[in-house]
């Protein structure tokens, strides 16, 4: 079915290309304005825009066209309007510098907005000071790749999201750089989509934010210096692999926030230098494997409402606390992880420590209750109470143990 | 072999535990983590700065027992160096032996009463008030609430003003309440020493100024106010205040310093109390204020209602329920005035598509260009559980599109 469709498309494109023409826009060309050229164009035409500054907002693309910028022509909205609004299918926009979208709190204005579009591509553009960068509403099978979307750093509080998806399906977001917005990439009611190899940093709230979205992948992204790295909320079957979550410092900051999330995979990620690596509330049936947690305040904070998650073959390296929980019960499985804090022996040389490891320290409970007590960290007194709790667990969940702690990190 | 000892701790030679070695081993291994954590903690320390300031202020009250509050110095030809009387929180003394006696003899000539420290009840009970404030300060330090700091500082100001007024009354009484049998009588002459400054009383030049003790009292007030201001600037959610403390405060304070006031939401800083999300959307923020003055902030009306229905806060303890009208970003109004539009085209932060307006008129006008249902707060709260997240009409068509492409 799919191949047939592609063949059909291919034939149609070939047919179309016979009639398709290329229209040039520029100071010395017949067409001085982009809107003008779009009006004159037929479906399937290519519009090439030469270098220059085009102070045009509200450009509406309502037929399948290819817009190409030569040497990054500037489309400037003069802080008044939305710039490109795409309502047609199969539109390509590539090679533009798009800047200065008007801020409006009653309608969400974007640098490039796709509304009800299928099979469109937004590739290799630079967006500066756009309220929302690239926004997709009710669109399917679109690609947003290799764009650079930089917000207004002084004014993050009144900026939208760099890439914003609402009711979309099968979207690919790849190789973009998104900075200084509210959320770097935001997905609400978005299914079967993939977010790959983007760099998201310096955003006010989250580097990446899922709401009510299912069956999505995010792979190989870097989330750095955001309010918090990634938030996945009220979502199912999200695949998170090979991402880097780093330097999300702050009293309420995390690398990854999970809330009401089901049946997801979190594998091969790096959590480095976050206040909390993963903070989970109501996470259920997730597989957390082959991740590295390095130098975090808390590698994991798992609330009592999280159930049936499996933590295995992860490396916990030099975290202040490997794990803290707010409950005396544990319904999750921890096994065969490497814990750098583990101090047992492996006398039978099978690569697994001979005594189980209790990752929850009593002190982490104390801190949960009385924040300032963190000042006592690494004091003799704390070592003593942790030791006492270890010998005779009274408060920490007794069944929260890794029965087979590894002696060497998982490579 | 006990599991909790570092491997290096068991010396292969002696079989003894080598504590230093294990210490060293721990410290080396944790060094990176520590230094990073301290980086992180230094921001924590900044967060704790107000508390530390406050405690310093509270403890500096104890210095009132080490230094006099006030000094009155009399210069006269027969006392070229002046004689100085010190007024403490708990006693009256002089700069040398017999000062009080001398002053009393002088006073006797002009018919003033003797100054008898034992006869001044304030000197008996003021110390207890100071100790009490100091203890309360320490309690407030542990409670760590901005309102607590502020209340304590305001109490101290009130007490300070009362103390000064009381001092003035005593001075007035001494200066005006003259014995009719005085050896020296000058019609219309009063001998009230100045409260602050310098004044000639007959041939005496009286100087009256605050002394070190007052400085420490002032320091306590300034530090207390500064701490509460700093805390207000970097307001973070803190632990629930124990009710007795607040009750005591409320009793002690008739002022409204810990009154039930809404707090402005600090966008980009505050977190939704229900869903943990940072609140950034300035058109959907909501807030609950309890009768004890505790404030809960939410990023959306739906989060607030979820929280109210979760049973984590008793309904009768809610003093105020506030929402942000869509067209007045960042402001909060009571829900009684608000109308709510639930419209497919109006997303809200947590997917329930609820938008508040400050009047029915405004909501109706807005609805002219959107579809949707209108609710009053009561209706919304009643029917909330039956409202599913709105399904966008195009979701079906999206699914169909998807099927087609696959």
Tab-separated table of N, CA and C in Angstrom, chain B residues 183-267:
chain	number	residue	atom	x	y	z
B	183	UNK	N	11.964	71.923	98.607
B	183	UNK	CA	12.690	73.121	99.053
B	183	UNK	C	12.724	74.184	97.970
B	184	UNK	N	12.943	73.792	96.731
B	184	UNK	CA	13.022	74.778	95.658
B	184	UNK	C	11.782	74.629	94.810
B	185	UNK	N	11.003	75.678	94.726
B	185	UNK	CA	9.790	75.604	93.897
B	185	UNK	C	9.781	76.735	92.914
B	186	UNK	N	9.656	76.423	91.644
B	186	UNK	CA	9.587	77.458	90.612
B	186	UNK	C	8.260	77.297	89.910
B	187	UNK	N	7.396	78.304	89.968
B	187	UNK	CA	6.055	78.144	89.376
B	187	UNK	C	6.157	77.819	87.892
B	188	UNK	N	5.390	76.812	87.485
B	188	UNK	CA	5.309	76.453	86.057
B	188	UNK	C	6.490	75.659	85.561
B	189	UNK	N	7.460	75.461	86.413
B	189	UNK	CA	8.645	74.729	85.968
B	189	UNK	C	8.382	73.221	86.036
B	190	UNK	N	8.705	72.528	84.956
B	190	UNK	CA	8.650	71.062	85.011
B	190	UNK	C	10.052	70.537	84.755
B	191	UNK	N	10.304	69.370	85.281
B	191	UNK	CA	11.650	68.810	85.187
B	191	UNK	C	11.664	67.531	84.360
B	192	UNK	N	10.849	67.548	83.301
B	192	UNK	CA	10.832	66.318	82.513
B	192	UNK	C	12.077	66.231	81.651
B	193	UNK	N	12.907	65.191	81.862
B	193	UNK	CA	14.083	65.047	81.008
B	193	UNK	C	13.651	64.755	79.565
B	194	UNK	N	14.470	65.127	78.606
B	194	UNK	CA	14.077	64.874	77.223
B	194	UNK	C	14.101	63.373	76.930
B	195	UNK	N	13.277	62.956	75.954
B	195	UNK	CA	13.292	61.557	75.547
B	195	UNK	C	14.519	61.341	74.665
B	196	UNK	N	14.747	62.343	73.830
B	196	UNK	CA	15.841	62.208	72.873
B	196	UNK	C	16.393	63.608	72.638
B	197	UNK	N	17.657	63.801	72.977
B	197	UNK	CA	18.234	65.109	72.726
B	197	UNK	C	18.675	65.801	74.014
B	198	UNK	N	18.708	67.108	73.955
B	198	UNK	CA	19.317	67.864	75.034
B	198	UNK	C	18.336	68.933	75.507
B	199	UNK	N	18.337	69.211	76.794
B	199	UNK	CA	17.385	70.178	77.337
B	199	UNK	C	17.976	70.759	78.626
B	200	UNK	N	17.751	72.057	78.853
B	200	UNK	CA	18.204	72.660	80.111
B	200	UNK	C	17.102	72.533	81.158
B	201	UNK	N	17.451	71.975	82.297
B	201	UNK	CA	16.510	71.944	83.420
B	201	UNK	C	17.172	72.746	84.542
B	202	UNK	N	16.669	73.955	84.762
B	202	UNK	CA	17.340	74.880	85.676
B	202	UNK	C	18.795	75.012	85.256
B	203	UNK	N	19.712	74.703	86.204
B	203	UNK	CA	21.116	74.836	85.813
B	203	UNK	C	21.709	73.514	85.337
B	204	UNK	N	20.838	72.551	85.156
B	204	UNK	CA	21.309	71.250	84.645
B	204	UNK	C	21.112	71.148	83.147
B	205	UNK	N	22.130	70.632	82.522
B	205	UNK	CA	22.034	70.395	81.085
B	205	UNK	C	21.842	68.882	80.898
B	206	UNK	N	20.636	68.474	80.541
B	206	UNK	CA	20.341	67.036	80.462
B	206	UNK	C	20.448	66.543	79.030
B	207	UNK	N	21.200	65.489	78.852
B	207	UNK	CA	21.317	64.849	77.533
B	207	UNK	C	20.755	63.436	77.631
B	208	UNK	N	19.880	63.101	76.696
B	208	UNK	CA	19.279	61.764	76.746
B	208	UNK	C	19.381	61.129	75.365
B	209	UNK	N	20.098	60.019	75.291
B	209	UNK	CA	20.281	59.359	73.982
B	209	UNK	C	20.171	57.842	74.123
B	210	UNK	N	19.775	57.183	73.036
B	210	UNK	CA	19.790	55.704	73.061
B	210	UNK	C	21.220	55.216	73.229
B	211	UNK	N	21.344	54.035	73.819
B	211	UNK	CA	22.669	53.472	74.020
B	211	UNK	C	22.771	52.139	73.280
B	212	UNK	N	23.866	51.407	73.468
B	212	UNK	CA	24.121	50.197	72.667
B	212	UNK	C	22.926	49.242	72.582
B	213	UNK	N	22.249	49.073	73.692
B	213	UNK	CA	21.132	48.117	73.700
B	213	UNK	C	20.103	48.432	72.627
B	214	UNK	N	19.796	49.733	72.485
B	214	UNK	CA	18.802	50.117	71.470
B	214	UNK	C	19.296	49.775	70.078
B	215	UNK	N	20.612	49.908	69.910
B	215	UNK	CA	21.180	49.588	68.603
B	215	UNK	C	20.924	48.116	68.274
B	216	UNK	N	21.118	47.261	69.285
B	216	UNK	CA	20.905	45.832	69.026
B	216	UNK	C	19.430	45.527	68.810
B	217	UNK	N	18.582	46.245	69.524
B	217	UNK	CA	17.141	46.067	69.307
B	217	UNK	C	16.803	46.476	67.870
B	218	UNK	N	17.358	47.623	67.469
B	218	UNK	CA	17.128	48.088	66.095
B	218	UNK	C	17.672	47.078	65.089
B	219	UNK	N	18.841	46.532	65.391
B	219	UNK	CA	19.461	45.555	64.507
B	219	UNK	C	18.541	44.342	64.342
B	220	UNK	N	17.953	43.901	65.448
B	220	UNK	CA	17.055	42.750	65.400
B	220	UNK	C	15.882	43.053	64.473
B	221	UNK	N	15.333	44.278	64.602
B	221	UNK	CA	14.192	44.662	63.765
B	221	UNK	C	14.607	44.710	62.299
B	222	UNK	N	15.737	45.373	62.042
B	222	UNK	CA	16.194	45.524	60.654
B	222	UNK	C	16.465	44.163	60.035
B	223	UNK	N	17.152	43.294	60.788
B	223	UNK	CA	17.470	41.967	60.245
B	223	UNK	C	16.199	41.170	60.010
B	224	UNK	N	15.263	41.277	60.945
B	224	UNK	CA	13.994	40.549	60.788
B	224	UNK	C	13.250	41.001	59.549
B	225	UNK	N	13.147	42.313	59.371
B	225	UNK	CA	12.444	42.853	58.198
B	225	UNK	C	13.185	42.489	56.921
B	226	UNK	N	14.520	42.620	56.976
B	226	UNK	CA	15.301	42.324	55.778
B	226	UNK	C	15.139	40.853	55.411
B	227	UNK	N	15.138	39.995	56.419
B	227	UNK	CA	14.994	38.559	56.145
B	227	UNK	C	13.648	38.285	55.509
B	228	UNK	N	12.604	38.904	56.029
B	228	UNK	CA	11.277	38.623	55.459
B	228	UNK	C	11.159	39.212	54.065
B	229	UNK	N	11.853	40.333	53.847
B	229	UNK	CA	11.817	40.923	52.496
B	229	UNK	C	12.562	40.027	51.514
B	230	UNK	N	13.736	39.549	51.926
B	230	UNK	CA	14.515	38.663	51.051
B	230	UNK	C	13.719	37.413	50.733
B	231	UNK	N	13.040	36.920	51.765
B	231	UNK	CA	12.262	35.702	51.572
B	231	UNK	C	11.097	35.968	50.628
B	232	UNK	N	10.565	37.171	50.748
B	232	UNK	CA	9.439	37.518	49.876
B	232	UNK	C	9.909	37.573	48.427
B	233	UNK	N	11.154	38.055	48.270
B	233	UNK	CA	11.666	38.152	46.902
B	233	UNK	C	11.940	36.794	46.300
B	234	UNK	N	12.440	35.889	47.130
B	234	UNK	CA	12.723	34.553	46.599
B	234	UNK	C	11.795	33.570	47.292
B	235	UNK	N	10.531	33.790	47.088
B	235	UNK	CA	9.571	32.988	47.828
B	235	UNK	C	9.580	31.578	47.294
B	236	UNK	N	9.765	30.662	48.203
B	236	UNK	CA	9.700	29.256	47.822
B	236	UNK	C	8.675	28.617	48.747
B	237	UNK	N	8.097	27.575	48.290
B	237	UNK	CA	7.172	26.851	49.164
B	237	UNK	C	7.963	26.248	50.305
B	238	UNK	N	7.456	26.451	51.517
B	238	UNK	CA	8.140	25.822	52.629
B	238	UNK	C	7.162	24.914	53.365
B	239	UNK	N	7.657	24.312	54.395
B	239	UNK	CA	6.846	23.348	55.136
B	239	UNK	C	5.622	24.016	55.768
B	240	UNK	N	4.627	23.194	55.990
B	240	UNK	CA	3.416	23.714	56.623
B	240	UNK	C	3.767	24.225	58.013
B	241	UNK	N	3.315	25.408	58.315
B	241	UNK	CA	3.575	25.972	59.629
B	241	UNK	C	2.707	25.264	60.650
B	242	UNK	N	3.305	25.019	61.808
B	242	UNK	CA	2.483	24.365	62.809
B	242	UNK	C	1.442	25.356	63.295
B	243	UNK	N	0.231	24.853	63.465
B	243	UNK	CA	-0.875	25.757	63.771
B	243	UNK	C	-0.690	26.494	65.087
B	244	UNK	N	-0.210	25.815	66.143
B	244	UNK	CA	-0.084	26.546	67.412
B	244	UNK	C	0.736	27.817	67.255
B	245	UNK	N	1.818	27.722	66.521
B	245	UNK	CA	2.673	28.898	66.367
B	245	UNK	C	1.882	30.033	65.762
B	246	UNK	N	1.105	29.690	64.757
B	246	UNK	CA	0.334	30.750	64.120
B	246	UNK	C	-0.743	31.281	65.037
B	247	UNK	N	-1.316	30.380	65.810
B	247	UNK	CA	-2.345	30.811	66.753
B	247	UNK	C	-1.737	31.805	67.737
B	248	UNK	N	-0.567	31.438	68.268
B	248	UNK	CA	0.116	32.312	69.212
B	248	UNK	C	0.371	33.667	68.563
B	249	UNK	N	0.863	33.601	67.336
B	249	UNK	CA	1.170	34.829	66.625
B	249	UNK	C	-0.067	35.672	66.440
B	250	UNK	N	-1.135	34.999	66.031
B	250	UNK	CA	-2.362	35.719	65.763
B	250	UNK	C	-2.848	36.389	67.032
B	251	UNK	N	-2.681	35.681	68.152
B	251	UNK	CA	-3.109	36.247	69.422
B	251	UNK	C	-2.254	37.453	69.776
B	252	UNK	N	-0.936	37.276	69.630
B	252	UNK	CA	-0.026	38.343	70.006
B	252	UNK	C	-0.197	39.551	69.111
B	253	UNK	N	-0.613	39.283	67.899
B	253	UNK	CA	-0.609	40.332	66.890
B	253	UNK	C	-2.015	40.619	66.450
B	254	UNK	N	-2.418	41.827	66.656
B	254	UNK	CA	-3.771	42.146	66.186
B	254	UNK	C	-3.650	42.702	64.790
B	255	UNK	N	-2.407	42.931	64.388
B	255	UNK	CA	-2.220	43.465	63.041
B	255	UNK	C	-2.415	42.351	62.031
B	256	UNK	N	-2.362	42.710	60.742
B	256	UNK	CA	-2.737	41.739	59.713
B	256	UNK	C	-1.517	41.174	59.007
B	257	UNK	N	-0.403	41.126	59.739
B	257	UNK	CA	0.818	40.743	59.025
B	257	UNK	C	0.774	39.306	58.521
B	258	UNK	N	0.043	38.408	59.254
B	258	UNK	CA	-0.045	37.057	58.707
B	258	UNK	C	-1.454	36.844	58.214
B	259	UNK	N	-2.032	37.878	57.641
B	259	UNK	CA	-3.421	37.786	57.211
B	259	UNK	C	-3.512	36.910	55.977
B	260	UNK	N	-4.738	36.624	55.626
B	260	UNK	CA	-4.991	35.732	54.516
B	260	UNK	C	-4.962	36.540	53.233
B	261	UNK	N	-3.778	36.673	52.681
B	261	UNK	CA	-3.620	37.498	51.488
B	261	UNK	C	-3.136	36.634	50.336
B	262	UNK	N	-3.672	36.839	49.163
B	262	UNK	CA	-3.106	36.126	48.019
B	262	UNK	C	-1.697	36.637	47.722
B	263	UNK	N	-0.887	35.783	47.125
B	263	UNK	CA	0.438	36.232	46.712
B	263	UNK	C	0.466	36.265	45.191
B	264	UNK	N	1.164	37.226	44.629
B	264	UNK	CA	1.299	37.209	43.171
B	264	UNK	C	2.100	35.974	42.753
B	265	UNK	N	1.710	35.383	41.635
B	265	UNK	CA	2.436	34.218	41.141
B	265	UNK	C	3.715	34.703	40.469
B	266	UNK	N	4.818	34.073	40.841
B	266	UNK	CA	6.082	34.456	40.223
B	266	UNK	C	6.316	33.548	39.015
B	267	UNK	N	5.966	34.064	37.846
B	267	UNK	CA	5.998	33.232	36.642
B	267	UNK	C	7.411	32.821	36.292
